[in-house]
CSV table of N, CA and C in Angstrom, one decimal:
chain,number,residue,atom,x,y,z
A,1,UNK,N,-6.1,-11.1,20.0
A,1,UNK,CA,-5.1,-10.9,18.3
A,1,UNK,C,-4.2,-10.8,17.7
A,2,UNK,N,-4.3,-11.6,16.6
A,2,UNK,CA,-2.5,-12.3,16.5
A,2,UNK,C,-2.0,-11.5,15.6
A,3,UNK,N,-0.5,-11.6,16.4
A,3,UNK,CA,0.9,-11.2,16.6
A,3,UNK,C,1.2,-11.3,15.0
A,4,UNK,N,1.9,-9.9,14.1
A,4,UNK,CA,3.1,-10.7,12.9
A,4,UNK,C,3.7,-10.8,12.8
A,5,UNK,N,4.3,-12.1,12.5
A,5,UNK,CA,5.3,-12.6,12.2
A,5,UNK,C,6.5,-12.0,11.9
A,6,UNK,N,7.3,-12.2,12.5
A,6,UNK,CA,8.7,-11.9,12.9
A,6,UNK,C,9.5,-11.4,11.5
A,7,UNK,N,10.0,-11.0,10.5
A,7,UNK,CA,10.7,-11.0,9.5
A,7,UNK,C,11.1,-10.3,9.6
A,8,UNK,N,12.9,-10.7,8.6
A,8,UNK,CA,13.7,-9.9,8.1
A,8,UNK,C,13.4,-9.6,6.9
A,9,UNK,N,14.6,-8.2,6.6
A,9,UNK,CA,13.7,-7.8,5.0
A,9,UNK,C,14.0,-8.7,4.1
A,10,UNK,N,13.1,-8.5,3.1
A,10,UNK,CA,14.3,-9.2,1.7
A,10,UNK,C,13.6,-10.9,2.0
A,11,UNK,N,13.4,-11.4,2.9
A,11,UNK,CA,13.3,-12.6,3.6
A,11,UNK,C,12.1,-13.0,2.2
A,12,UNK,N,12.1,-14.3,2.3
A,12,UNK,CA,11.6,-15.5,1.5
A,12,UNK,C,10.6,-15.0,2.0
A,13,UNK,N,9.3,-15.5,1.2
A,13,UNK,CA,8.1,-15.3,2.0
A,13,UNK,C,7.0,-16.2,1.5
A,14,UNK,N,7.6,-17.2,1.6
A,14,UNK,CA,7.4,-18.5,1.2
A,14,UNK,C,7.2,-19.3,2.8
A,15,UNK,N,5.7,-19.7,3.7
A,15,UNK,CA,5.8,-20.7,4.5
A,15,UNK,C,4.7,-21.6,3.8
A,16,UNK,N,5.1,-22.4,5.0
A,16,UNK,CA,4.7,-24.1,5.3
A,16,UNK,C,3.7,-24.7,5.7
A,17,UNK,N,2.2,-24.7,5.9
A,17,UNK,CA,1.6,-25.6,6.5
A,17,UNK,C,1.3,-26.8,6.6
A,18,UNK,N,1.3,-27.2,7.5
A,18,UNK,CA,1.3,-29.2,7.9
A,18,UNK,C,0.6,-29.5,8.8
A,19,UNK,N,0.3,-30.7,8.7
A,19,UNK,CA,-0.9,-30.8,9.6
A,19,UNK,C,0.0,-31.2,10.6
A,20,UNK,N,0.3,-31.4,12.1
A,20,UNK,CA,0.7,-31.7,13.3
A,20,UNK,C,-0.7,-33.2,13.9
A,21,UNK,N,-0.2,-33.7,14.7
A,21,UNK,CA,-1.1,-34.8,15.7
A,21,UNK,C,0.1,-34.3,16.8
A,22,UNK,N,-1.9,-34.8,17.6
A,22,UNK,CA,-1.7,-33.5,19.4
A,22,UNK,C,-0.2,-34.1,20.0
A,23,UNK,N,-0.5,-35.6,19.8
A,23,UNK,CA,-0.2,-36.6,20.5
A,23,UNK,C,2.0,-36.2,20.1
A,24,UNK,N,2.0,-35.7,19.3
A,24,UNK,CA,3.6,-34.9,18.8
A,24,UNK,C,4.0,-33.9,19.4
A,25,UNK,N,3.1,-33.5,20.4
A,25,UNK,CA,3.1,-32.1,21.8
A,25,UNK,C,3.6,-32.2,22.5
A,26,UNK,N,4.6,-31.2,23.0
A,26,UNK,CA,4.2,-31.6,24.7
A,26,UNK,C,2.9,-30.9,25.1
A,27,UNK,N,3.5,-32.3,26.9
A,27,UNK,CA,2.2,-32.4,27.5
A,27,UNK,C,2.0,-31.6,27.3
A,28,UNK,N,2.2,-30.4,27.7
A,28,UNK,CA,1.5,-28.7,29.0
A,28,UNK,C,0.5,-28.3,26.8
A,29,UNK,N,1.1,-28.4,25.6
A,29,UNK,CA,0.3,-28.3,24.8
A,29,UNK,C,-0.3,-28.8,24.6
A,30,UNK,N,-0.7,-30.5,23.9
A,30,UNK,CA,-1.1,-31.7,24.2
A,30,UNK,C,-2.6,-30.6,25.4
A,31,UNK,N,-2.2,-30.2,26.8
A,31,UNK,CA,-3.6,-30.2,27.9
A,31,UNK,C,-4.2,-28.5,27.3
A,32,UNK,N,-4.0,-28.0,26.1
A,32,UNK,CA,-5.0,-26.6,26.0
A,32,UNK,C,-5.5,-26.8,25.1
A,33,UNK,N,-5.4,-28.0,23.9
A,33,UNK,CA,-5.9,-27.8,22.0
A,33,UNK,C,-7.7,-28.5,22.4
A,34,UNK,N,-8.1,-28.8,23.4
A,34,UNK,CA,-10.0,-28.8,24.1
A,34,UNK,C,-10.1,-30.4,22.5
A,35,UNK,N,-9.1,-31.0,22.7
A,35,UNK,CA,-10.3,-33.0,22.4
A,35,UNK,C,-9.8,-32.6,21.4
A,36,UNK,N,-9.3,-31.8,20.5
A,36,UNK,CA,-8.1,-31.5,19.1
A,36,UNK,C,-7.7,-32.6,19.0
A,37,UNK,N,-7.3,-33.2,17.4
A,37,UNK,CA,-6.5,-34.7,17.5
A,37,UNK,C,-5.8,-34.4,16.7
A,38,UNK,N,-5.7,-33.1,15.5
A,38,UNK,CA,-4.7,-32.1,14.5
A,38,UNK,C,-5.1,-30.7,14.7
A,39,UNK,N,-3.5,-30.3,14.4
A,39,UNK,CA,-3.7,-29.1,14.4
A,39,UNK,C,-2.8,-28.6,13.7
A,40,UNK,N,-3.1,-27.7,12.7
A,40,UNK,CA,-1.8,-27.2,11.6
A,40,UNK,C,-0.8,-26.2,12.0
A,41,UNK,N,0.8,-26.2,11.7
A,41,UNK,CA,1.8,-25.8,12.1
A,41,UNK,C,2.4,-25.3,10.7
A,42,UNK,N,2.5,-23.6,10.7
A,42,UNK,CA,3.4,-22.9,10.3
A,42,UNK,C,4.3,-22.2,10.3
A,43,UNK,N,5.3,-23.0,8.8
A,43,UNK,CA,6.9,-22.8,8.8
A,43,UNK,C,7.3,-22.4,8.3
A,44,UNK,N,8.5,-21.7,7.8
A,44,UNK,CA,9.2,-20.7,6.7
A,44,UNK,C,10.0,-21.3,7.1
A,45,UNK,N,10.7,-21.6,5.7
A,45,UNK,CA,11.3,-22.0,4.6
A,45,UNK,C,13.3,-22.7,5.3
A,46,UNK,N,13.0,-22.0,6.6
A,46,UNK,CA,14.1,-22.7,7.6
A,46,UNK,C,13.7,-23.7,7.9
A,47,UNK,N,12.2,-23.4,8.8
A,47,UNK,CA,11.9,-24.7,9.1
A,47,UNK,C,11.5,-24.1,10.7
A,48,UNK,N,12.1,-22.9,10.8
A,48,UNK,CA,11.3,-22.5,12.7
A,48,UNK,C,10.0,-23.0,12.4
A,49,UNK,N,9.2,-23.3,13.6
A,49,UNK,CA,8.0,-22.6,13.4
A,49,UNK,C,7.1,-21.2,13.8
A,50,UNK,N,6.3,-20.7,12.7
A,50,UNK,CA,6.0,-19.4,13.4
A,50,UNK,C,4.5,-19.2,14.3
A,51,UNK,N,4.0,-20.5,13.8
A,51,UNK,CA,2.2,-20.5,14.2
A,51,UNK,C,1.8,-21.7,14.9
A,52,UNK,N,1.2,-21.7,15.5
A,52,UNK,CA,0.3,-23.5,15.5
A,52,UNK,C,-1.5,-22.9,15.4
A,53,UNK,N,-2.4,-23.0,14.8
A,53,UNK,CA,-4.2,-23.6,14.8
A,53,UNK,C,-3.9,-24.3,15.0
A,54,UNK,N,-5.7,-24.3,14.9
A,54,UNK,CA,-7.1,-25.3,14.8
A,54,UNK,C,-6.9,-25.6,13.7
A,55,UNK,N,-7.4,-24.5,12.8
A,55,UNK,CA,-7.5,-24.7,11.7
A,55,UNK,C,-7.1,-24.7,10.5
A,56,UNK,N,-6.7,-26.0,9.3
A,56,UNK,CA,-5.9,-25.4,8.0
A,56,UNK,C,-6.6,-24.1,7.3
A,57,UNK,N,-7.8,-23.3,7.5
A,57,UNK,CA,-8.2,-21.9,7.1
A,57,UNK,C,-7.5,-21.3,7.4
A,58,UNK,N,-7.2,-21.5,9.3
A,58,UNK,CA,-6.8,-20.3,9.6
A,58,UNK,C,-5.8,-20.0,9.2
A,59,UNK,N,-4.6,-20.9,8.9
A,59,UNK,CA,-3.5,-21.4,9.0
A,59,UNK,C,-3.2,-20.1,7.6
A,60,UNK,N,-3.7,-20.6,6.3
A,60,UNK,CA,-4.3,-19.6,5.4
A,60,UNK,C,-4.2,-18.6,5.8
A,61,UNK,N,-5.3,-18.4,6.6
A,61,UNK,CA,-6.1,-16.4,6.1
A,61,UNK,C,-4.3,-15.2,6.7
A,62,UNK,N,-3.5,-16.6,7.8
A,62,UNK,CA,-2.8,-16.4,8.8
A,62,UNK,C,-1.6,-15.3,8.4
A,63,UNK,N,-1.2,-16.8,7.2
A,63,UNK,CA,-0.4,-16.2,6.7
A,63,UNK,C,-0.3,-14.9,5.6
A,64,UNK,N,-1.1,-15.2,4.8
A,64,UNK,CA,-1.5,-14.0,3.7
A,64,UNK,C,-1.9,-13.0,4.8
A,65,UNK,N,-2.7,-13.2,6.2
A,65,UNK,CA,-2.3,-11.5,6.5
A,65,UNK,C,-1.5,-11.0,6.7
A,66,UNK,N,-0.6,-12.1,7.3
A,66,UNK,CA,0.9,-11.0,7.3
A,66,UNK,C,1.6,-10.9,5.8
A,67,UNK,N,1.5,-11.4,5.2
A,67,UNK,CA,2.1,-11.1,3.5
A,67,UNK,C,3.1,-12.6,2.9
A,68,UNK,N,2.5,-13.4,3.5
A,68,UNK,CA,3.4,-14.6,3.2
A,68,UNK,C,2.6,-15.2,2.1
A,69,UNK,N,3.7,-16.3,1.6
A,69,UNK,CA,2.6,-17.6,0.6
A,69,UNK,C,2.9,-18.9,1.4
A,70,UNK,N,1.7,-18.8,1.5
A,70,UNK,CA,1.7,-20.6,1.9
A,70,UNK,C,1.3,-21.4,1.1
A,71,UNK,N,2.0,-22.6,1.6
A,71,UNK,CA,2.3,-24.0,0.4
A,71,UNK,C,1.7,-25.2,1.3
A,72,UNK,N,1.0,-25.8,0.5
A,72,UNK,CA,0.6,-27.1,1.7
A,72,UNK,C,1.3,-28.1,1.5
A,73,UNK,N,2.1,-29.0,3.2
A,73,UNK,CA,3.5,-29.8,3.4
A,73,UNK,C,2.5,-30.3,3.4
A,74,UNK,N,2.5,-32.0,2.3
A,74,UNK,CA,1.1,-33.5,2.4
A,74,UNK,C,2.6,-34.6,3.2
């Protein structure tokens, strides 16, 4: 089960979803991705990473389930 994102009251409800190359991640994380080449990160407006998931659709669903408005970063 996913834990809700931590937010402050009246905080900006936009999050940003971007692709992350597995090779750019720490070695301990790379060993846990089972052959994937890219993951999807969800970041708040300050740039703090809130989640790292294997699927773009899941990243958007996770954001919406936590009352965020996800925006893709290209």
